[in-house]
Coordinates of N, CA, C and O in Angstrom, one line a residue:
I79 N -26.7 -1.3 -1.8 CA -25.6 -0.4 -1.3 C -25.0 -1.0 -0.1 O -25.7 -1.4 0.8
V80 N -23.7 -1.0 -0.1 CA -23.0 -1.6 1.0 C -22.5 -0.4 1.9 O -21.9 0.5 1.5
N81 N -22.9 -0.5 3.2 CA -22.4 0.5 4.1 C -21.1 0.1 4.8 O -21.1 -1.1 5.3
I82 N -20.1 0.9 4.9 CA -18.8 0.5 5.4 C -18.4 1.5 6.4 O -18.4 2.7 6.1
N83 N -17.9 1.0 7.5 CA -17.3 1.9 8.5 C -15.8 1.5 8.7 O -15.6 0.3 8.8
V84 N -14.9 2.4 8.7 CA -13.5 2.1 8.7 C -12.9 2.7 10.0 O -13.2 3.8 10.4
S85 N -12.2 1.8 10.7 CA -11.5 2.3 11.9 C -10.1 1.8 11.9 O -9.7 0.8 11.2
G86 N -9.2 2.4 12.7 CA -7.8 1.9 12.7 C -7.0 2.1 11.5 O -6.2 1.3 11.1
V87 N -7.3 3.2 10.8 CA -6.7 3.5 9.5 C -5.3 4.0 9.5 O -5.0 4.8 10.4
N88 N -4.5 3.5 8.6 CA -3.2 4.1 8.2 C -2.0 3.7 9.1 O -0.9 3.5 8.5
N89 N -2.0 3.5 10.3 CA -0.9 3.1 11.2 C 0.3 4.0 10.9 O 1.5 3.5 11.0
G90 N 0.2 5.3 10.6 CA 1.3 6.2 10.4 C 2.0 6.0 9.1 O 3.1 6.6 8.9
K91 N 1.5 5.2 8.2 CA 2.2 5.0 6.9 C 1.7 6.0 5.9 O 0.8 6.8 6.1
K92 N 2.3 5.9 4.7 CA 1.9 6.7 3.6 C 0.6 6.2 2.8 O 0.2 6.9 1.9
I93 N 0.1 5.1 3.2 CA -1.1 4.6 2.6 C -2.3 5.0 3.4 O -2.3 4.9 4.6
S94 N -3.3 5.5 2.7 CA -4.6 5.9 3.4 C -5.7 5.0 2.9 O -5.9 4.9 1.7
I95 N -6.4 4.4 3.8 CA -7.5 3.5 3.5 C -8.9 4.2 3.7 O -9.1 4.7 4.9
E96 N -9.7 4.2 2.7 CA -11.1 4.8 2.9 C -12.1 3.8 2.3 O -11.7 3.0 1.5
A97 N -13.3 4.0 2.7 CA -14.3 3.0 2.2 C -15.6 3.8 1.9 O -15.9 4.8 2.5
G98 N -16.4 3.3 0.9 CA -17.6 3.8 0.5 C -18.1 3.4 -0.8 O -17.3 3.0 -1.7
N99 N -19.4 3.4 -1.1 CA -20.0 3.1 -2.3 C -19.7 1.7 -2.8 O -19.5 1.5 -4.0
G100 N -19.5 0.8 -1.9 CA -19.2 -0.6 -2.3 C -17.8 -0.9 -2.6 O -17.5 -2.0 -3.1
Y101 N -16.9 0.0 -2.3 CA -15.5 -0.2 -2.6 C -14.6 0.2 -1.4 O -15.0 1.1 -0.6
V102 N -13.5 -0.4 -1.3 CA -12.4 0.1 -0.4 C -11.3 0.7 -1.3 O -10.9 0.0 -2.3
H103 N -10.9 1.9 -1.0 CA -9.8 2.6 -1.7 C -8.6 2.7 -0.8 O -8.8 3.3 0.3
A104 N -7.5 2.2 -1.2 CA -6.2 2.4 -0.4 C -5.3 3.3 -1.2 O -4.6 2.8 -2.1
D105 N -5.4 4.6 -1.0 CA -4.6 5.5 -1.7 C -3.1 5.3 -1.5 O -2.6 5.2 -0.4
G106 N -2.4 5.1 -2.6 CA -0.9 4.8 -2.5 C -0.6 3.4 -2.5 O 0.6 3.0 -2.6
A107 N -1.5 2.5 -2.5 CA -1.3 1.0 -2.4 C -1.1 0.4 -3.8 O -1.7 0.9 -4.8
S108 N -0.3 -0.6 -3.9 CA -0.2 -1.4 -5.1 C -0.9 -2.7 -5.0 O -1.2 -3.3 -6.0
H109 N -1.2 -3.2 -3.8 CA -1.9 -4.4 -3.6 C -2.9 -4.2 -2.4 O -2.5 -3.6 -1.4
V110 N -4.1 -4.8 -2.5 CA -5.0 -4.7 -1.4 C -5.6 -6.1 -1.2 O -6.0 -6.8 -2.2
A111 N -5.8 -6.5 0.0 CA -6.4 -7.8 0.3 C -7.4 -7.6 1.5 O -7.2 -6.7 2.4
I112 N -8.5 -8.3 1.5 CA -9.5 -8.3 2.5 C -9.6 -9.7 3.1 O -9.7 -10.7 2.4
F113 N -9.6 -9.7 4.5 CA -9.6 -11.0 5.2 C -10.8 -11.0 6.1 O -11.2 -10.0 6.7
S114 N -11.5 -12.2 6.2 CA -12.6 -12.4 7.1 C -12.1 -12.4 8.6 O -10.9 -12.4 8.8
A115 N -13.0 -12.4 9.5 CA -12.7 -12.4 10.9 C -11.9 -13.6 11.3 O -11.1 -13.6 12.3
N116 N -12.0 -14.7 10.6 CA -11.2 -15.9 10.9 C -9.9 -16.0 10.1 O -9.2 -17.0 10.2
G117 N -9.6 -15.0 9.4 CA -8.3 -14.9 8.8 C -8.2 -15.4 7.3 O -7.2 -15.4 6.7
Q118 N -9.4 -15.8 6.8 CA -9.4 -16.3 5.4 C -9.4 -15.1 4.4 O -10.2 -14.1 4.6
A119 N -8.6 -15.1 3.4 CA -8.6 -14.1 2.4 C -9.9 -14.3 1.6 O -10.1 -15.3 1.0
V120 N -10.6 -13.2 1.5 CA -11.9 -13.2 0.7 C -11.9 -12.4 -0.5 O -12.8 -12.5 -1.4
A121 N -10.9 -11.5 -0.6 CA -10.8 -10.7 -1.9 C -9.3 -10.2 -1.9 O -8.7 -9.8 -0.9
K122 N -8.8 -10.1 -3.2 CA -7.5 -9.5 -3.4 C -7.5 -8.7 -4.7 O -8.3 -9.1 -5.6
A123 N -6.7 -7.7 -4.8 CA -6.7 -6.9 -6.0 C -5.3 -6.2 -6.1 O -4.7 -5.8 -5.1
N124 N -4.9 -6.0 -7.3 CA -3.7 -5.2 -7.6 C -4.2 -3.8 -7.8 O -5.3 -3.6 -8.5
G125 N -3.6 -2.8 -7.3 CA -4.0 -1.4 -7.4 C -4.6 -0.9 -6.1 O -4.4 -1.5 -5.1
E126 N -5.3 0.2 -6.2 CA -5.8 0.9 -5.1 C -7.2 0.6 -4.7 O -7.7 0.9 -3.6
N127 N -8.0 0.0 -5.6 CA -9.4 -0.2 -5.4 C -9.8 -1.7 -5.3 O -9.3 -2.5 -6.1
I128 N -10.7 -2.0 -4.4 CA -11.2 -3.4 -4.3 C -12.7 -3.3 -4.0 O -13.2 -2.5 -3.1
S129 N -13.5 -4.1 -4.7 CA -15.0 -4.1 -4.5 C -15.3 -5.0 -3.3 O -14.7 -6.1 -3.1
V130 N -16.3 -4.5 -2.5 CA -16.8 -5.3 -1.4 C -18.2 -5.7 -1.6 O -18.9 -6.2 -0.7
A131 N -18.7 -5.5 -2.8 CA -20.2 -5.7 -3.1 C -20.6 -7.2 -2.9 O -21.7 -7.4 -2.5
S132 N -19.7 -8.1 -3.1 CA -20.0 -9.5 -2.9 C -19.8 -10.1 -1.5 O -20.2 -11.2 -1.3
L133 N -19.3 -9.3 -0.6 CA -19.1 -9.7 0.7 C -20.4 -9.6 1.6 O -21.2 -8.7 1.4
T134 N -20.5 -10.6 2.5 CA -21.7 -10.6 3.4 C -21.5 -9.7 4.5 O -20.4 -9.2 4.8
K135 N -22.5 -9.4 5.3 CA -22.4 -8.5 6.5 C -21.4 -9.1 7.4 O -21.3 -10.4 7.6
G136 N -20.6 -8.3 8.0 CA -19.6 -8.8 9.0 C -18.5 -7.8 9.1 O -18.4 -6.8 8.6
V137 N -17.5 -8.3 9.9 CA -16.2 -7.6 10.2 C -15.1 -8.1 9.4 O -14.9 -9.4 9.3
Y138 N -14.4 -7.3 8.7 CA -13.2 -7.7 7.8 C -12.0 -6.8 8.2 O -12.1 -5.7 8.7
V139 N -10.9 -7.3 7.8 CA -9.6 -6.6 7.9 C -9.1 -6.3 6.5 O -9.0 -7.3 5.7
V140 N -8.8 -5.1 6.2 CA -8.2 -4.7 4.9 C -6.7 -4.5 5.1 O -6.3 -3.7 6.0
L141 N -5.9 -5.1 4.3 CA -4.5 -4.9 4.4 C -4.0 -4.4 3.0 O -4.4 -4.9 2.0
A142 N -3.3 -3.3 3.0 CA -2.8 -2.6 1.8 C -1.3 -2.5 1.9 O -0.7 -2.3 3.0
K143 N -0.6 -2.7 0.7 CA 0.8 -2.6 0.7 C 1.2 -1.8 -0.6 O 0.6 -1.9 -1.6
D144 N 2.3 -1.0 -0.5 CA 2.7 -0.3 -1.6 C 4.0 -0.9 -2.2 O 4.5 -1.9 -1.6
N145 N 4.5 -0.4 -3.2 CA 5.7 -1.0 -3.9 C 7.0 -0.8 -3.1 O 8.0 -1.5 -3.3
K146 N 7.0 0.0 -2.1 CA 8.1 0.2 -1.2 C 8.1 -0.7 0.0 O 9.0 -0.6 0.9
G147 N 7.0 -1.5 0.2 CA 6.9 -2.4 1.3 C 6.1 -1.8 2.5 O 6.0 -2.4 3.5
N148 N 5.7 -0.5 2.4 CA 4.9 0.1 3.5 C 3.5 -0.6 3.5 O 3.0 -1.0 2.4
T149 N 3.0 -0.8 4.7 CA 1.7 -1.4 4.8 C 0.8 -0.6 5.7 O 1.2 0.2 6.5
A150 N -0.5 -0.8 5.5 CA -1.5 -0.2 6.3 C -2.7 -1.2 6.5 O -2.9 -2.0 5.6
S151 N -3.4 -1.1 7.6 CA -4.5 -2.0 7.8 C -5.7 -1.2 8.3 O -5.5 -0.1 8.9
A152 N -6.9 -1.8 8.2 CA -8.1 -1.1 8.7 C -9.2 -2.2 8.9 O -9.2 -3.2 8.2
K153 N -9.9 -2.0 10.0 CA -11.1 -2.8 10.2 C -12.3 -2.3 9.5 O -12.5 -1.1 9.5
V154 N -13.0 -3.1 8.7 CA -14.1 -2.7 7.9 C -15.3 -3.5 8.4 O -15.3 -4.7 8.5
V155 N -16.4 -2.7 8.7 CA -17.6 -3.4 9.1 C -18.6 -3.2 8.0 O -19.0 -2.0 7.6
I156 N -19.1 -4.2 7.4 CA -20.1 -4.2 6.4 C -21.5 -4.5 7.0 O -21.7 -5.5 7.6
K157 N -22.4 -3.5 6.9 CA -23.7 -3.6 7.5 C -24.8 -4.0 6.5 O -24.7 -3.7 5.4

């Protein structure tokens, strides 16, 4: 089981980012990407859900975008 803590969610946009059960869910997003602390893209997905089961412990940034160009970001800590 992957434990995930999310902070800095939403940035006032219509996209809501939540995490749990080995997944990140970005409600309202059409694309989701996860970046490592050094800026390398480690996972990408079309749609609202992306698995983090294969990621190692550490701090990541989740970026989500909808079809209208709205974006949201969140810091995710995998323990």
